Amino acid sequence: MELSRRHFLSGAAVVCGSAVCGCAQNPAGRSALTGFTSVEQDVAVGQRELPKLLEAFGGAYEDPRLQRYVDGIGKRLAQRSEMPDLPYTFSIANSPVVNAFALPGGPVTVTRGLITLCDSEAELAGVIGHEIGHVTARHSAERQGQQVLATLGMAVLGIATGSREVAQLAQVGAQAFLSNYSRKQEMEADTLGARYLDRANYDVSAMASFLGTLGDQSRVEARTLGMEGQIDQFNMMASHPRTVDRVEAAIAAAEAVRQEKPFLGRDEYLDIIDGILFGDDPKQGIAFGTRFVHPGLRFEFTVPDGFRILNSAANVMARDPEGAIIVFDMAKTRSADLRRYVANEWAANARVSGVEAFTVNGLPAATGATRGTVNNQPMDVRFVAIAGEGASVYRFMFATPPGRTASLSEPLRRTSYSFRRLSAAEAARIEPLRLRVVRPPSGATVADLAQGLPYGRFNADWFSVLNGLAPGERPQARDRVKVVA
Ligand SMILES: [Zn+2]
């Protein structure tokens, strides 16, 4: 969440959601030559969507040295593609989410979270090559649409508040926040990516090794979130459905299996990423598990166990695997009485019942509830407004499927009461985490080295994933390891 109050639209970036991002020609390969769109249109769409995509994923990560490095890898691969003259750009999104995106006509984006997970230059090149493959094959992504909006809580806002900004959002709702490629498109992107890697003399097997890491990361993340057996839709495995088998088949199809002295670049890579921010950037607020702390805006709150926090420029959202949603943001009020604010300003277009005043850690607050329909699903919606400085107000919106409203009532009440302002001294003490590359001291265990990670009892699992260690493998199996401090 950022200081500015650019509201909900900014959270609704479209990855490949425009109708003109067509499924037409495929200059990089075989199939379909019945195009609707020109490459020029692709380029225009990509350039238009890139700022929205970056904004939704934390803005650009500012690190000139890392940026030059990523540019170098990207250009090396793009020059060897079938469309070397496209205006490719290679952006790093300042987000701890692990993902990568391609927009039509050239913009490729990787997240900071993905960069920390890669273990060599060739692994990162594999991701970038795959994304360039989506660009050159001119893949359109299938749209998840409504379901994703519901997940993000945006449709809830529309129903409950009826505001104009949110009505505009509903228009965007036909498009997707995150797009899913088909398996066939993934296979094609892998085949093309493997071709570009081979031509640039990168170790092509890094594509498969990184996919293995991504699989491990998805599993550990699911376990951390209490969602075992499911894949979070923000995870790269959801938007790029791949398996190691299929990637190996793609490498074979690209005839990139036998390489002489290919380049892996592990040492170069570890040198470059030493010191990169890990997890959330404090400028945007930090989630420590279920606790969200914003040193810039000086507040904190804690969501119930099982909820996953997703922080964006516009607001902080959290959801649990069964579809309950929390949306936290800030607004301005014209009413001195927060009860009036809840009933007449915030939820002016909804019939709000049970409006009452209370206090949260000494701050005046008010609450009220309504029933709405979200994507044809009934939801109970509770509003909580807490007084901020001057005319500002902190807002929680809790949306729960009616069958779960009673059981979630107490945990969500605790979330409201967990809200508190931080003192300047408390805020100043909150430091970002950084990735450090160190030699594992002899005798150090995984548990020792995992101490700085923010995942509590899952720290050791995350450490192993970050370092590509098999369960039970000792850290000394690597000459250098990634730790967090
Ligand atoms: Zn893909």
Short mmCIF file of C-alpha atoms and ligand atoms in Angstrom, two decimals:
data_model
loop_
_atom_site.label_atom_id
_atom_site.label_comp_id
_atom_site.label_asym_id
_atom_site.label_seq_id
_atom_site.Cartn_x
_atom_site.Cartn_y
_atom_site.Cartn_z
CA MET A 1 0.00 0.00 0.00
CA GLU A 2 1.35 3.39 -0.89
CA LEU A 3 0.81 6.84 0.52
CA SER A 4 -1.00 8.14 -2.51
CA ARG A 5 -4.67 7.40 -2.82
CA ARG A 6 -4.86 6.15 -6.36
CA HIS A 7 -7.72 3.86 -5.91
CA PHE A 8 -8.76 0.45 -6.88
CA LEU A 9 -8.20 0.68 -10.60
CA SER A 10 -4.48 0.52 -10.14
CA GLY A 11 -4.81 -2.96 -8.74
CA ALA A 12 -6.48 -4.21 -11.86
CA ALA A 13 -3.66 -4.37 -14.32
CA VAL A 14 -4.18 -6.51 -17.32
CA VAL A 15 -1.46 -8.89 -18.24
CA CYS A 16 -2.71 -9.90 -21.61
CA GLY A 17 -6.34 -9.11 -21.26
CA SER A 18 -7.14 -7.05 -24.30
CA ALA A 19 -9.16 -8.40 -27.14
CA VAL A 20 -6.55 -7.20 -29.59
CA CYS A 21 -3.91 -9.33 -27.93
CA GLY A 22 -4.97 -11.88 -30.45
CA CYS A 23 -4.29 -15.51 -30.98
CA ALA A 24 -3.34 -14.97 -34.55
CA GLN A 25 -0.06 -15.33 -36.32
CA ASN A 26 2.85 -17.29 -35.14
CA PRO A 27 6.00 -16.12 -36.86
CA ALA A 28 8.21 -18.09 -34.47
CA GLY A 29 6.74 -21.37 -35.46
CA ARG A 30 4.18 -23.32 -37.29
CA SER A 31 0.40 -23.02 -37.01
CA ALA A 32 -2.32 -20.47 -37.68
CA LEU A 33 -1.65 -17.72 -40.13
CA THR A 34 -5.11 -16.21 -40.05
CA GLY A 35 -4.17 -13.11 -38.15
CA PHE A 36 -6.44 -10.39 -36.84
CA THR A 37 -3.75 -8.17 -35.44
CA SER A 38 -0.50 -6.78 -36.70
CA VAL A 39 2.78 -6.85 -34.88
CA GLU A 40 2.45 -3.06 -34.61
CA GLN A 41 -0.77 -3.54 -32.68
CA ASP A 42 0.95 -6.07 -30.42
CA VAL A 43 3.64 -3.52 -29.68
CA ALA A 44 1.07 -0.81 -28.92
CA VAL A 45 -0.84 -3.09 -26.54
CA GLY A 46 2.30 -4.17 -24.74
CA GLN A 47 3.54 -0.62 -24.24
CA ARG A 48 0.14 0.46 -22.96
CA GLU A 49 -0.20 -2.41 -20.48
CA LEU A 50 3.35 -2.49 -19.09
CA PRO A 51 2.98 0.44 -16.64
CA LYS A 52 -0.24 -1.11 -15.26
CA LEU A 53 1.42 -4.48 -14.84
CA LEU A 54 4.41 -2.94 -13.06
CA GLU A 55 2.20 -0.85 -10.80
CA ALA A 56 0.20 -3.90 -9.79
CA PHE A 57 3.42 -5.71 -8.90
CA GLY A 58 5.10 -3.08 -6.73
CA GLY A 59 6.56 -0.80 -9.42
CA ALA A 60 10.02 -1.21 -10.93
CA TYR A 61 12.75 -2.50 -8.62
CA GLU A 62 15.43 0.16 -8.69
CA ASP A 63 18.85 -1.44 -8.84
CA PRO A 64 20.83 -0.19 -11.86
CA ARG A 65 23.45 -2.94 -11.68
CA LEU A 66 20.87 -5.73 -11.53
CA GLN A 67 18.84 -4.00 -14.25
CA ARG A 68 21.85 -3.87 -16.60
CA TYR A 69 22.51 -7.53 -15.91
CA VAL A 70 18.92 -8.56 -16.69
CA ASP A 71 18.93 -6.36 -19.83
CA GLY A 72 22.10 -8.08 -20.97
CA ILE A 73 20.60 -11.56 -20.59
CA GLY A 74 17.37 -10.50 -22.27
CA LYS A 75 19.06 -8.87 -25.26
CA ARG A 76 21.41 -11.81 -25.74
CA LEU A 77 18.37 -14.10 -26.07
CA ALA A 78 16.06 -11.76 -27.99
CA GLN A 79 18.72 -11.13 -30.66
CA ARG A 80 18.72 -14.85 -31.34
CA SER A 81 14.93 -15.09 -31.68
CA GLU A 82 12.89 -15.06 -34.89
CA MET A 83 11.83 -11.47 -34.15
CA PRO A 84 15.04 -9.72 -33.09
CA ASP A 85 13.82 -6.25 -34.03
CA LEU A 86 10.88 -5.98 -31.62
CA PRO A 87 11.27 -3.24 -28.98
CA TYR A 88 11.98 -5.71 -26.16
CA THR A 89 12.23 -4.41 -22.61
CA PHE A 90 13.20 -6.41 -19.52
CA SER A 91 11.70 -5.11 -16.30
CA ILE A 92 12.16 -6.19 -12.69
CA ALA A 93 8.96 -5.81 -10.65
CA ASN A 94 9.49 -4.91 -6.99
CA SER A 95 7.37 -7.78 -5.72
CA PRO A 96 8.17 -10.81 -3.56
CA VAL A 97 5.70 -12.87 -5.60
CA VAL A 98 7.48 -15.41 -7.82
CA ASN A 99 6.31 -14.82 -11.38
CA ALA A 100 7.23 -13.71 -14.89
CA PHE A 101 5.14 -12.06 -17.58
CA ALA A 102 5.24 -11.39 -21.28
CA LEU A 103 3.19 -8.67 -22.91
CA PRO A 104 2.50 -8.56 -26.64
CA GLY A 105 5.22 -7.01 -28.75
CA GLY A 106 8.17 -7.27 -26.41
CA PRO A 107 7.85 -6.25 -22.73
CA VAL A 108 9.12 -9.04 -20.46
CA THR A 109 8.87 -8.70 -16.69
CA VAL A 110 10.35 -10.85 -13.95
CA THR A 111 9.64 -10.28 -10.26
CA ARG A 112 12.27 -9.70 -7.60
CA GLY A 113 10.90 -12.83 -5.91
CA LEU A 114 11.70 -14.90 -8.97
CA ILE A 115 15.22 -13.49 -9.15
CA THR A 116 15.94 -14.52 -5.55
CA LEU A 117 14.75 -18.04 -6.33
CA CYS A 118 16.95 -18.60 -9.41
CA ASP A 119 20.31 -20.18 -8.67
CA SER A 120 22.29 -19.31 -11.81
CA GLU A 121 22.33 -16.96 -14.75
CA ALA A 122 21.20 -19.81 -16.98
CA GLU A 123 18.12 -20.40 -14.78
CA LEU A 124 17.08 -16.76 -15.08
CA ALA A 125 17.87 -16.88 -18.81
CA GLY A 126 15.56 -19.91 -19.05
CA VAL A 127 12.67 -17.90 -17.59
CA ILE A 128 13.36 -14.90 -19.85
CA GLY A 129 13.77 -17.15 -22.91
CA HIS A 130 10.42 -18.80 -22.15
CA GLU A 131 8.73 -15.38 -21.89
CA ILE A 132 10.35 -14.23 -25.15
CA GLY A 133 8.90 -17.42 -26.63
CA HIS A 134 5.39 -16.26 -25.63
CA VAL A 135 6.11 -12.93 -27.36
CA THR A 136 7.50 -14.36 -30.60
CA ALA A 137 4.80 -17.05 -30.82
CA ARG A 138 2.24 -14.28 -30.19
CA HIS A 139 0.35 -16.21 -27.55
CA SER A 140 -2.84 -14.86 -26.14
CA ALA A 141 -3.52 -15.87 -22.61
CA GLU A 142 -6.83 -17.32 -21.56
CA ARG A 143 -8.69 -15.13 -19.19
CA GLN A 144 -9.66 -16.10 -15.71
CA GLY A 145 -11.89 -13.07 -15.41
CA GLN A 146 -14.54 -13.09 -12.76
CA GLN A 147 -13.01 -15.66 -10.50
CA VAL A 148 -9.83 -13.68 -10.11
CA LEU A 149 -11.71 -10.48 -9.38
CA ALA A 150 -13.67 -12.24 -6.67
CA THR A 151 -10.45 -13.51 -5.24
CA LEU A 152 -9.01 -10.05 -5.14
CA GLY A 153 -12.07 -8.64 -3.46
CA MET A 154 -12.67 -6.03 -6.11
CA ALA A 155 -16.14 -7.08 -7.11
CA VAL A 156 -17.04 -6.98 -3.44
CA LEU A 157 -16.08 -3.36 -3.33
CA GLY A 158 -18.25 -2.67 -6.34
CA ILE A 159 -21.34 -4.13 -4.80
CA ALA A 160 -20.84 -2.70 -1.40
CA THR A 161 -19.91 0.84 -2.26
CA GLY A 162 -21.31 1.51 -5.70
CA SER A 163 -18.60 4.05 -6.31
CA ARG A 164 -17.76 5.30 -9.74
CA GLU A 165 -14.16 4.17 -9.61
CA VAL A 166 -15.33 0.70 -8.80
CA ALA A 167 -17.92 0.75 -11.53
CA GLN A 168 -15.08 1.40 -13.95
CA LEU A 169 -13.30 -1.51 -12.41
CA ALA A 170 -16.23 -3.74 -13.23
CA GLN A 171 -15.58 -2.89 -16.88
CA VAL A 172 -12.03 -4.02 -16.47
CA GLY A 173 -13.50 -7.10 -14.84
CA ALA A 174 -14.06 -8.76 -18.17
CA GLN A 175 -10.31 -8.89 -18.48
CA ALA A 176 -7.87 -10.73 -16.32
CA PHE A 177 -5.48 -9.75 -13.61
CA LEU A 178 -3.41 -12.82 -14.16
CA SER A 179 -3.66 -14.83 -17.32
CA ASN A 180 -3.28 -18.53 -17.82
CA TYR A 181 -1.55 -19.94 -20.84
CA SER A 182 -2.62 -23.27 -22.25
CA ARG A 183 -0.35 -26.29 -21.97
CA LYS A 184 0.21 -26.23 -25.70
CA GLN A 185 1.33 -22.61 -25.49
CA GLU A 186 3.63 -23.47 -22.61
CA MET A 187 5.20 -26.30 -24.60
CA GLU A 188 5.72 -23.93 -27.51
CA ALA A 189 7.24 -21.22 -25.28
CA ASP A 190 9.57 -23.82 -23.78
CA THR A 191 10.64 -25.10 -27.19
CA LEU A 192 11.36 -21.57 -28.38
CA GLY A 193 13.03 -20.63 -25.09
CA ALA A 194 15.28 -23.70 -25.26
CA ARG A 195 16.21 -22.75 -28.83
CA TYR A 196 17.22 -19.22 -27.77
CA LEU A 197 19.17 -20.52 -24.76
CA ASP A 198 21.03 -22.99 -26.95
CA ARG A 199 21.85 -20.32 -29.52
CA ALA A 200 23.16 -18.05 -26.73
CA ASN A 201 25.16 -20.99 -25.33
CA TYR A 202 23.33 -21.04 -21.99
CA ASP A 203 22.99 -24.42 -20.28
CA VAL A 204 19.56 -25.46 -21.49
CA SER A 205 19.08 -27.97 -18.67
CA ALA A 206 18.68 -24.95 -16.35
CA MET A 207 15.12 -24.62 -17.66
CA ALA A 208 14.24 -27.97 -16.15
CA SER A 209 16.21 -27.43 -12.93
CA PHE A 210 14.47 -24.12 -12.25
CA LEU A 211 11.10 -25.67 -12.93
CA GLY A 212 11.95 -28.23 -10.25
CA THR A 213 12.70 -25.35 -7.85
CA LEU A 214 9.41 -23.68 -8.78
CA GLY A 215 7.55 -26.90 -8.01
CA ASP A 216 9.27 -27.15 -4.60
CA GLN A 217 8.53 -23.49 -3.92
CA SER A 218 4.82 -23.97 -4.74
CA ARG A 219 4.60 -26.91 -2.37
CA VAL A 220 6.34 -25.12 0.50
CA GLU A 221 4.21 -22.05 -0.08
CA ALA A 222 1.03 -24.14 -0.03
CA ARG A 223 2.16 -25.75 3.23
CA THR A 224 2.99 -22.34 4.74
CA LEU A 225 -0.48 -21.10 3.80
CA GLY A 226 -2.26 -24.22 4.98
CA MET A 227 -3.35 -24.92 1.39
CA GLU A 228 -1.65 -28.23 0.79
CA GLY A 229 -2.48 -29.79 -2.57
CA GLN A 230 -3.56 -26.46 -4.06
CA ILE A 231 -1.65 -23.96 -6.11
CA ASP A 232 -2.07 -20.33 -5.29
CA GLN A 233 -3.17 -18.48 -8.41
CA PHE A 234 -0.47 -15.85 -7.87
CA ASN A 235 2.12 -18.55 -8.26
CA MET A 236 3.94 -18.87 -11.53
CA MET A 237 2.90 -22.52 -11.73
CA ALA A 238 -0.70 -21.37 -12.09
CA SER A 239 -0.16 -18.92 -14.94
CA HIS A 240 2.48 -21.04 -16.69
CA PRO A 241 1.29 -24.67 -16.32
CA ARG A 242 4.42 -26.78 -16.97
CA THR A 243 5.93 -30.04 -15.84
CA VAL A 244 9.56 -31.12 -15.88
CA ASP A 245 8.66 -33.91 -18.33
CA ARG A 246 7.16 -31.51 -20.80
CA VAL A 247 10.05 -29.06 -20.44
CA GLU A 248 12.50 -31.87 -21.15
CA ALA A 249 10.45 -32.82 -24.19
CA ALA A 250 10.56 -29.18 -25.32
CA ILE A 251 14.34 -29.10 -24.90
CA ALA A 252 14.58 -32.25 -27.02
CA ALA A 253 12.21 -30.76 -29.62
CA ALA A 254 14.46 -27.70 -29.84
CA GLU A 255 17.34 -30.11 -30.46
CA ALA A 256 19.20 -28.35 -27.68
CA VAL A 257 20.09 -31.49 -25.75
CA ARG A 258 23.74 -31.88 -26.71
CA GLN A 259 25.66 -28.72 -25.88
CA GLU A 260 29.41 -28.30 -25.73
CA LYS A 261 30.60 -26.35 -22.68
CA PRO A 262 27.34 -24.47 -22.08
CA PHE A 263 27.36 -21.51 -19.68
CA LEU A 264 25.66 -21.87 -16.28
CA GLY A 265 26.94 -18.72 -14.55
CA ARG A 266 26.23 -19.61 -10.92
CA ASP A 267 29.08 -17.57 -9.40
CA GLU A 268 28.31 -14.54 -11.55
CA TYR A 269 24.66 -14.79 -10.57
CA LEU A 270 25.24 -15.12 -6.82
CA ASP A 271 27.59 -12.12 -6.90
CA ILE A 272 24.93 -10.01 -8.60
CA ILE A 273 22.00 -10.93 -6.32
CA ASP A 274 23.94 -10.59 -3.04
CA GLY A 275 22.11 -7.82 -1.14
CA ILE A 276 18.83 -7.83 -3.12
CA LEU A 277 15.70 -7.03 -1.07
CA PHE A 278 13.97 -10.14 0.20
CA GLY A 279 10.21 -10.27 0.82
CA ASP A 280 8.22 -7.06 1.04
CA ASP A 281 9.67 -3.59 0.54
CA PRO A 282 8.97 -1.54 3.73
CA LYS A 283 8.02 1.43 1.55
CA GLN A 284 4.90 -0.56 0.64
CA GLY A 285 4.40 -2.26 3.99
CA ILE A 286 5.62 -5.70 5.03
CA ALA A 287 3.70 -8.90 5.66
CA PHE A 288 5.34 -11.07 8.30
CA GLY A 289 3.15 -14.12 7.85
CA THR A 290 -0.32 -13.01 8.96
CA ARG A 291 0.92 -9.72 10.46
CA PHE A 292 1.00 -6.66 8.23
CA VAL A 293 3.19 -3.73 9.25
CA HIS A 294 3.45 -0.42 7.42
CA PRO A 295 6.38 1.63 8.75
CA GLY A 296 5.73 4.52 6.33
CA LEU A 297 2.07 4.92 7.24
CA ARG A 298 2.80 3.70 10.81
CA PHE A 299 0.21 1.05 11.53
CA GLU A 300 -0.07 -2.69 11.90
CA PHE A 301 -2.74 -5.38 12.01
CA THR A 302 -2.94 -9.16 12.00
CA VAL A 303 -5.24 -11.31 9.87
CA PRO A 304 -6.51 -14.73 11.01
CA ASP A 305 -4.43 -17.88 10.54
CA GLY A 306 -4.85 -19.33 7.08
CA PHE A 307 -5.26 -15.97 5.34
CA ARG A 308 -2.69 -14.95 2.75
CA ILE A 309 -1.82 -11.26 2.55
CA LEU A 310 -1.39 -9.63 -0.85
CA ASN A 311 -0.11 -6.09 -0.76
CA SER A 312 -0.63 -3.76 -3.71
CA ALA A 313 -0.26 -0.04 -4.31
CA ALA A 314 -3.97 0.57 -3.74
CA ASN A 315 -4.73 -1.64 -0.77
CA VAL A 316 -3.90 -4.71 1.26
CA MET A 317 -5.96 -7.80 0.60
CA ALA A 318 -6.04 -11.12 2.33
CA ARG A 319 -7.99 -14.24 1.53
CA ASP A 320 -8.34 -17.74 2.83
CA PRO A 321 -8.60 -20.85 0.65
CA GLU A 322 -12.40 -21.03 1.11
CA GLY A 323 -13.08 -17.62 -0.39
CA ALA A 324 -13.31 -15.26 2.58
CA ILE A 325 -11.76 -11.89 1.76
CA ILE A 326 -10.34 -8.99 3.75
CA VAL A 327 -9.67 -5.68 2.04
CA PHE A 328 -7.83 -2.95 3.96
CA ASP A 329 -7.31 0.56 2.64
CA MET A 330 -7.47 4.25 3.55
CA ALA A 331 -9.93 6.95 2.53
CA LYS A 332 -11.04 10.46 3.45
CA THR A 333 -14.25 11.16 5.31
CA ARG A 334 -16.50 14.22 5.35
CA SER A 335 -18.39 13.01 8.44
CA ALA A 336 -17.17 13.70 11.95
CA ASP A 337 -19.21 10.68 13.09
CA LEU A 338 -17.80 7.44 11.69
CA ARG A 339 -21.23 5.73 11.93
CA ARG A 340 -22.48 8.27 9.46
CA TYR A 341 -19.40 7.67 7.32
CA VAL A 342 -20.05 3.91 7.16
CA ALA A 343 -23.75 4.19 6.40
CA ASN A 344 -23.89 7.29 4.19
CA GLU A 345 -20.50 7.70 2.50
CA TRP A 346 -18.62 4.44 2.25
CA ALA A 347 -21.58 2.16 1.65
CA ALA A 348 -24.01 4.80 0.43
CA ASN A 349 -25.56 2.48 -2.15
CA ALA A 350 -26.00 -0.51 0.14
CA ARG A 351 -28.50 -1.10 2.93
CA VAL A 352 -26.25 -1.26 5.97
CA SER A 353 -27.60 -2.66 9.20
CA GLY A 354 -26.42 -2.80 12.79
CA VAL A 355 -24.30 0.34 12.54
CA GLU A 356 -22.55 1.01 15.83
CA ALA A 357 -19.58 2.83 17.28
CA PHE A 358 -16.73 1.23 19.20
CA THR A 359 -13.04 1.87 19.83
CA VAL A 360 -9.94 0.09 18.59
CA ASN A 361 -6.83 0.60 20.74
CA GLY A 362 -8.11 4.02 21.77
CA LEU A 363 -9.15 5.10 18.25
CA PRO A 364 -12.82 5.88 17.46
CA ALA A 365 -14.30 3.29 15.10
CA ALA A 366 -17.64 2.24 13.60
CA THR A 367 -18.99 -0.88 11.96
CA GLY A 368 -21.99 -2.05 9.95
CA ALA A 369 -22.95 -5.02 7.77
CA THR A 370 -24.77 -5.81 4.56
CA ARG A 371 -25.48 -8.74 2.26
CA GLY A 372 -24.35 -8.58 -1.35
CA THR A 373 -23.85 -10.75 -4.38
CA VAL A 374 -20.39 -11.25 -5.76
CA ASN A 375 -20.17 -12.93 -9.15
CA ASN A 376 -23.53 -14.57 -8.46
CA GLN A 377 -22.34 -15.76 -5.05
CA PRO A 378 -24.02 -14.28 -1.97
CA MET A 379 -21.56 -12.78 0.47
CA ASP A 380 -21.91 -11.19 3.89
CA VAL A 381 -19.99 -7.95 3.99
CA ARG A 382 -18.87 -6.18 7.16
CA PHE A 383 -17.42 -2.68 7.16
CA VAL A 384 -15.09 -1.39 9.85
CA ALA A 385 -13.89 2.23 9.77
CA ILE A 386 -11.22 3.43 12.21
CA ALA A 387 -10.36 7.12 12.65
CA GLY A 388 -6.98 8.22 11.31
CA GLU A 389 -5.30 11.60 11.41
CA GLY A 390 -7.39 14.57 10.26
CA ALA A 391 -10.06 13.42 7.83
CA SER A 392 -8.43 10.11 7.01
CA VAL A 393 -9.97 6.78 7.89
CA TYR A 394 -8.58 3.24 7.95
CA ARG A 395 -11.01 0.72 6.52
CA PHE A 396 -11.48 -3.01 6.75
CA MET A 397 -13.99 -4.77 4.58
CA PHE A 398 -14.65 -8.39 5.44
CA ALA A 399 -16.54 -10.49 2.89
CA THR A 400 -17.52 -13.99 3.91
CA PRO A 401 -19.61 -16.71 2.27
CA PRO A 402 -22.79 -16.80 4.42
CA GLY A 403 -22.18 -20.35 5.59
CA ARG A 404 -18.89 -19.24 7.12
CA THR A 405 -19.85 -15.83 8.52
CA ALA A 406 -20.61 -17.14 12.01
CA SER A 407 -17.42 -19.18 12.36
CA LEU A 408 -15.25 -16.34 11.01
CA SER A 409 -16.91 -13.66 13.10
CA GLU A 410 -14.58 -13.98 16.09
CA PRO A 411 -11.30 -14.30 14.11
CA LEU A 412 -12.25 -11.28 11.98
CA ARG A 413 -13.23 -9.27 15.08
CA ARG A 414 -9.76 -9.98 16.41
CA THR A 415 -8.34 -8.61 13.15
CA SER A 416 -10.23 -5.32 13.67
CA TYR A 417 -8.99 -5.06 17.25
CA SER A 418 -5.42 -5.90 16.24
CA PHE A 419 -5.17 -2.61 14.34
CA ARG A 420 -2.88 -0.12 16.05
CA ARG A 421 -0.71 2.87 15.22
CA LEU A 422 3.06 2.46 15.50
CA SER A 423 5.25 5.00 17.27
CA ALA A 424 7.96 6.68 15.21
CA ALA A 425 10.55 4.63 17.08
CA GLU A 426 8.73 1.35 16.37
CA ALA A 427 8.41 2.26 12.69
CA ALA A 428 12.09 3.15 12.47
CA ARG A 429 13.07 -0.26 13.80
CA ILE A 430 11.42 -2.10 10.90
CA GLU A 431 14.16 -2.95 8.44
CA PRO A 432 13.82 -4.71 5.11
CA LEU A 433 15.19 -8.20 4.82
CA ARG A 434 18.02 -8.76 2.37
CA LEU A 435 19.37 -11.81 0.64
CA ARG A 436 23.03 -12.49 1.47
CA VAL A 437 25.32 -14.98 -0.20
CA VAL A 438 27.69 -16.65 2.29
CA ARG A 439 29.95 -19.68 2.62
CA PRO A 440 28.19 -22.14 4.93
CA PRO A 441 30.34 -22.42 8.09
CA SER A 442 31.44 -26.00 8.74
CA GLY A 443 29.00 -27.64 11.12
CA ALA A 444 26.20 -25.11 10.41
CA THR A 445 22.84 -26.82 9.96
CA VAL A 446 19.96 -25.85 7.70
CA ALA A 447 18.10 -24.67 10.82
CA ASP A 448 21.03 -22.40 11.80
CA LEU A 449 21.30 -20.82 8.37
CA ALA A 450 17.53 -20.46 7.94
CA GLN A 451 17.15 -18.28 11.04
CA GLY A 452 16.81 -14.94 9.25
CA LEU A 453 13.91 -16.04 7.04
CA PRO A 454 10.43 -14.68 7.89
CA TYR A 455 8.50 -17.96 7.68
CA GLY A 456 8.65 -19.21 11.27
CA ARG A 457 8.41 -22.98 11.49
CA PHE A 458 8.72 -23.27 7.71
CA ASN A 459 12.10 -21.49 7.62
CA ALA A 460 14.13 -24.65 7.03
CA ASP A 461 11.87 -25.70 4.14
CA TRP A 462 12.22 -22.28 2.52
CA PHE A 463 15.99 -22.29 3.01
CA SER A 464 16.24 -25.62 1.20
CA VAL A 465 14.10 -24.33 -1.67
CA LEU A 466 16.15 -21.12 -2.02
CA ASN A 467 19.32 -23.17 -2.20
CA GLY A 468 18.12 -26.15 -4.21
CA LEU A 469 18.88 -28.56 -1.36
CA ALA A 470 17.12 -31.91 -1.23
CA PRO A 471 15.39 -32.76 2.08
CA GLY A 472 18.10 -33.74 4.57
CA GLU A 473 20.93 -32.46 2.35
CA ARG A 474 23.54 -30.49 4.29
CA PRO A 475 24.20 -26.83 3.39
CA GLN A 476 27.90 -27.67 3.00
CA ALA A 477 26.89 -29.44 -0.23
CA ARG A 478 26.96 -25.92 -1.73
CA ASP A 479 30.10 -23.77 -1.73
CA ARG A 480 27.96 -20.70 -1.18
CA VAL A 481 24.38 -20.42 0.06
CA LYS A 482 21.66 -17.78 0.12
CA VAL A 483 20.65 -16.64 3.60
CA VAL A 484 18.37 -13.82 4.69
CA ALA A 485 19.43 -11.14 7.14
ZN ZN B 1 4.60 -19.58 -20.01
#
